Amino acid sequence: MKKWLIVVVFALLVALGAYFFTHFSTHAESSTPASQTNAQDSQNLLNLDNVTLLDFQSQPTKLSALAKGKKIYLIAWASWCPYCLASLEELDSLSKEQNDDFIVLSVVSPNQRGEKEMEKFKEWFEGLEYKNLIVLFDTQGAILKRAQIFGYPTHLFLDPKANVRHKAPGAMSSESAKEILREI
């Protein structure tokens, strides 16, 4: 009797996990490359410019104000995520590059999904060697919710008006990010 119950519970957990994985990981991304988006599609794009973020000095800002007419490479990450931490050096180097076409921004969501409080995060991040990477704070988790971010890291590629043109969860190299940005 116990073996049968364990098998049933295990099967239900596997089915539930498969459902959430397929439902949330495939519906969040578009299968259409950014370069194939036409003017009609732009009316249906998710725009993140109305989300108020805080900069490292706790001042409110908008993505378009930071982008100043450039495309935006936005990385949602968390301090507890090993893949995120492993990519920080490469993101910092990419941020340091002088680029007239795009800006690299990162966003963390304090007190959301296991992230530290904002002041504790700031203290922790200031102790790291990454001085070129711009960190923004989404204190309400608005980007997580609106862009349907279910895991870290998640890379969002936005046009200069802060419309999401491409979304990619998981680890990504700078070269892959640059290729996506060229397509936008």
GROMACS .gro file of C-alpha atoms in nm, residues 10-180:
model
  171
   10PHE     CA    1   0.577   1.079  -0.743
   11ALA     CA    2   0.387   1.054  -1.072
   12LEU     CA    3   0.169   1.350  -0.978
   13LEU     CA    4   0.474   1.558  -0.887
   14VAL     CA    5   0.643   1.474  -1.218
   15ALA     CA    6   0.328   1.559  -1.414
   16LEU     CA    7   0.282   1.885  -1.224
   17GLY     CA    8   0.647   1.978  -1.278
   18ALA     CA    9   0.624   1.899  -1.650
   19TYR     CA   10   0.309   2.109  -1.679
   20PHE     CA   11   0.466   2.413  -1.512
   21PHE     CA   12   0.790   2.377  -1.705
   22THR     CA   13   0.623   2.355  -2.045
   23HIS     CA   14   0.350   2.608  -1.971
   24PHE     CA   15   0.570   2.879  -1.825
   25SER     CA   16   0.889   2.832  -2.025
   26THR     CA   17   0.742   2.812  -2.375
   27HIS     CA   18   0.460   3.066  -2.362
   28ALA     CA   19   0.679   3.349  -2.235
   29GLU     CA   20   0.901   3.363  -2.543
   30SER     CA   21   0.813   3.454  -2.895
   31SER     CA   22   0.913   3.214  -3.171
   32THR     CA   23   0.936   3.502  -3.417
   33PRO     CA   24   1.285   3.649  -3.446
   34ALA     CA   25   1.313   4.016  -3.357
   35SER     CA   26   1.411   4.100  -3.712
   36GLN     CA   27   1.075   3.969  -3.840
   37THR     CA   28   0.863   4.196  -3.620
   38ASN     CA   29   0.665   4.437  -3.834
   39ALA     CA   30   0.494   4.768  -3.755
   40GLN     CA   31   0.161   4.603  -3.683
   41ASP     CA   32   0.326   4.373  -3.426
   42SER     CA   33   0.482   4.671  -3.248
   43GLN     CA   34   0.135   4.773  -3.129
   44ASN     CA   35   0.112   4.443  -2.936
   45LEU     CA   36   0.458   4.451  -2.777
   46LEU     CA   37   0.507   4.459  -2.403
   47ASN     CA   38   0.632   4.804  -2.307
   48LEU     CA   39   0.825   4.834  -1.981
   49ASP     CA   40   0.889   5.208  -1.985
   50ASN     CA   41   0.605   5.283  -1.747
   51VAL     CA   42   0.770   5.067  -1.478
   52THR     CA   43   0.939   5.283  -1.219
   53LEU     CA   44   1.275   5.144  -1.114
   54LEU     CA   45   1.517   5.273  -0.855
   55ASP     CA   46   1.881   5.336  -0.937
   56PHE     CA   47   2.165   5.249  -0.698
   57GLN     CA   48   2.113   5.582  -0.518
   58SER     CA   49   1.742   5.493  -0.469
   59GLN     CA   50   1.628   5.759  -0.718
   60PRO     CA   51   1.330   5.670  -0.942
   61THR     CA   52   1.404   5.626  -1.312
   62LYS     CA   53   1.257   5.487  -1.633
   63LEU     CA   54   1.429   5.263  -1.885
   64SER     CA   55   1.400   5.509  -2.174
   65ALA     CA   56   1.563   5.783  -1.965
   66LEU     CA   57   1.865   5.560  -1.914
   67ALA     CA   58   1.872   5.431  -2.273
   68LYS     CA   59   1.872   5.777  -2.435
   69GLY     CA   60   1.766   5.641  -2.773
   70LYS     CA   61   1.968   5.317  -2.756
   71LYS     CA   62   1.850   4.959  -2.751
   72ILE     CA   63   1.840   4.804  -2.405
   73TYR     CA   64   1.991   4.473  -2.300
   74LEU     CA   65   1.822   4.410  -1.964
   75ILE     CA   66   1.922   4.118  -1.744
   76ALA     CA   67   1.696   4.011  -1.457
   77TRP     CA   68   1.904   3.827  -1.199
   78ALA     CA   69   1.938   3.743  -0.829
   79SER     CA   70   2.229   3.738  -0.586
   80TRP     CA   71   2.158   3.376  -0.490
   81CYS     CA   72   2.164   3.249  -0.852
   82PRO     CA   73   2.492   3.070  -0.938
   83TYR     CA   74   2.445   3.116  -1.316
   84CYS     CA   75   2.385   3.488  -1.260
   85LEU     CA   76   2.695   3.526  -1.047
   86ALA     CA   77   2.905   3.337  -1.301
   87SER     CA   78   2.798   3.582  -1.574
   88LEU     CA   79   2.863   3.906  -1.385
   89GLU     CA   80   3.223   3.946  -1.501
   90GLU     CA   81   3.124   3.913  -1.868
   91LEU     CA   82   2.829   4.152  -1.820
   92ASP     CA   83   3.056   4.402  -1.648
   93SER     CA   84   3.300   4.384  -1.941
   94LEU     CA   85   3.017   4.427  -2.192
   95SER     CA   86   2.890   4.726  -1.992
   96LYS     CA   87   3.236   4.882  -2.007
   97GLU     CA   88   3.250   4.867  -2.389
   98GLN     CA   89   3.168   5.196  -2.555
   99ASN     CA   90   2.863   5.117  -2.765
  100ASP     CA   91   2.654   5.368  -2.955
  101ASP     CA   92   2.383   5.114  -3.033
  102PHE     CA   93   2.282   4.965  -2.695
  103ILE     CA   94   2.310   4.994  -2.318
  104VAL     CA   95   2.346   4.709  -2.069
  105LEU     CA   96   2.123   4.731  -1.762
  106SER     CA   97   2.058   4.478  -1.490
  107VAL     CA   98   1.760   4.456  -1.260
  108VAL     CA   99   1.714   4.283  -0.927
  109SER     CA  100   1.391   4.262  -0.730
  110PRO     CA  101   1.454   4.311  -0.358
  111ASN     CA  102   1.238   4.098  -0.129
  112GLN     CA  103   1.102   3.910  -0.432
  113ARG     CA  104   1.168   3.540  -0.496
  114GLY     CA  105   1.432   3.506  -0.230
  115GLU     CA  106   1.632   3.821  -0.311
  116LYS     CA  107   1.792   4.023  -0.031
  117GLU     CA  108   1.647   4.349   0.097
  118MET     CA  109   1.763   4.644  -0.114
  119GLU     CA  110   2.010   4.788   0.140
  120LYS     CA  111   2.162   4.445   0.210
  121PHE     CA  112   2.193   4.385  -0.164
  122LYS     CA  113   2.365   4.722  -0.214
  123GLU     CA  114   2.613   4.648   0.063
  124TRP     CA  115   2.683   4.303  -0.083
  125PHE     CA  116   2.717   4.430  -0.442
  126GLU     CA  117   2.947   4.717  -0.348
  127GLY     CA  118   3.190   4.457  -0.213
  128LEU     CA  119   3.221   4.302  -0.559
  129GLU     CA  120   3.457   4.411  -0.836
  130TYR     CA  121   3.189   4.494  -1.094
  131LYS     CA  122   3.195   4.870  -1.126
  132ASN     CA  123   3.059   4.911  -1.482
  133LEU     CA  124   2.735   4.713  -1.455
  134ILE     CA  125   2.433   4.934  -1.388
  135VAL     CA  126   2.204   4.776  -1.129
  136LEU     CA  127   1.842   4.887  -1.104
  137PHE     CA  128   1.590   4.785  -0.841
  138ASP     CA  129   1.239   4.665  -0.922
  139THR     CA  130   1.103   4.693  -0.568
  140GLN     CA  131   0.749   4.595  -0.667
  141GLY     CA  132   0.848   4.301  -0.890
  142ALA     CA  133   0.667   4.471  -1.181
  143ILE     CA  134   0.913   4.355  -1.448
  144LEU     CA  135   0.902   4.000  -1.311
  145LYS     CA  136   0.524   3.999  -1.339
  146ARG     CA  137   0.475   4.188  -1.664
  147ALA     CA  138   0.753   4.010  -1.855
  148GLN     CA  139   0.656   3.675  -1.698
  149ILE     CA  140   1.002   3.604  -1.561
  150PHE     CA  141   0.996   3.269  -1.385
  151GLY     CA  142   1.368   3.198  -1.353
  152TYR     CA  143   1.707   3.361  -1.338
  153PRO     CA  144   1.888   3.486  -1.527
  154THR     CA  145   1.643   3.612  -1.787
  155HIS     CA  146   1.761   3.836  -2.070
  156LEU     CA  147   1.526   4.094  -2.218
  157PHE     CA  148   1.609   4.281  -2.537
  158LEU     CA  149   1.422   4.608  -2.575
  159ASP     CA  150   1.403   4.867  -2.848
  160PRO     CA  151   1.479   5.233  -2.759
  161LYS     CA  152   1.116   5.284  -2.655
  162ALA     CA  153   1.145   4.998  -2.400
  163ASN     CA  154   0.932   4.752  -2.600
  164VAL     CA  155   1.037   4.391  -2.534
  165ARG     CA  156   1.154   4.247  -2.867
  166HIS     CA  157   1.312   3.924  -2.744
  167LYS     CA  158   1.325   3.723  -2.422
  168ALA     CA  159   1.572   3.449  -2.337
  169PRO     CA  160   1.593   3.262  -2.007
  170GLY     CA  161   1.916   3.099  -1.887
  171ALA     CA  162   2.283   3.168  -1.937
  172MET     CA  163   2.392   3.369  -2.241
  173SER     CA  164   2.726   3.486  -2.375
  174SER     CA  165   2.796   3.848  -2.465
  175GLU     CA  166   2.838   3.746  -2.828
  176SER     CA  167   2.493   3.586  -2.836
  177ALA     CA  168   2.344   3.898  -2.677
  178LYS     CA  169   2.514   4.122  -2.934
  179GLU     CA  170   2.376   3.907  -3.216
  180ILE     CA  171   2.020   3.943  -3.083
   0.00000   0.00000   0.00000
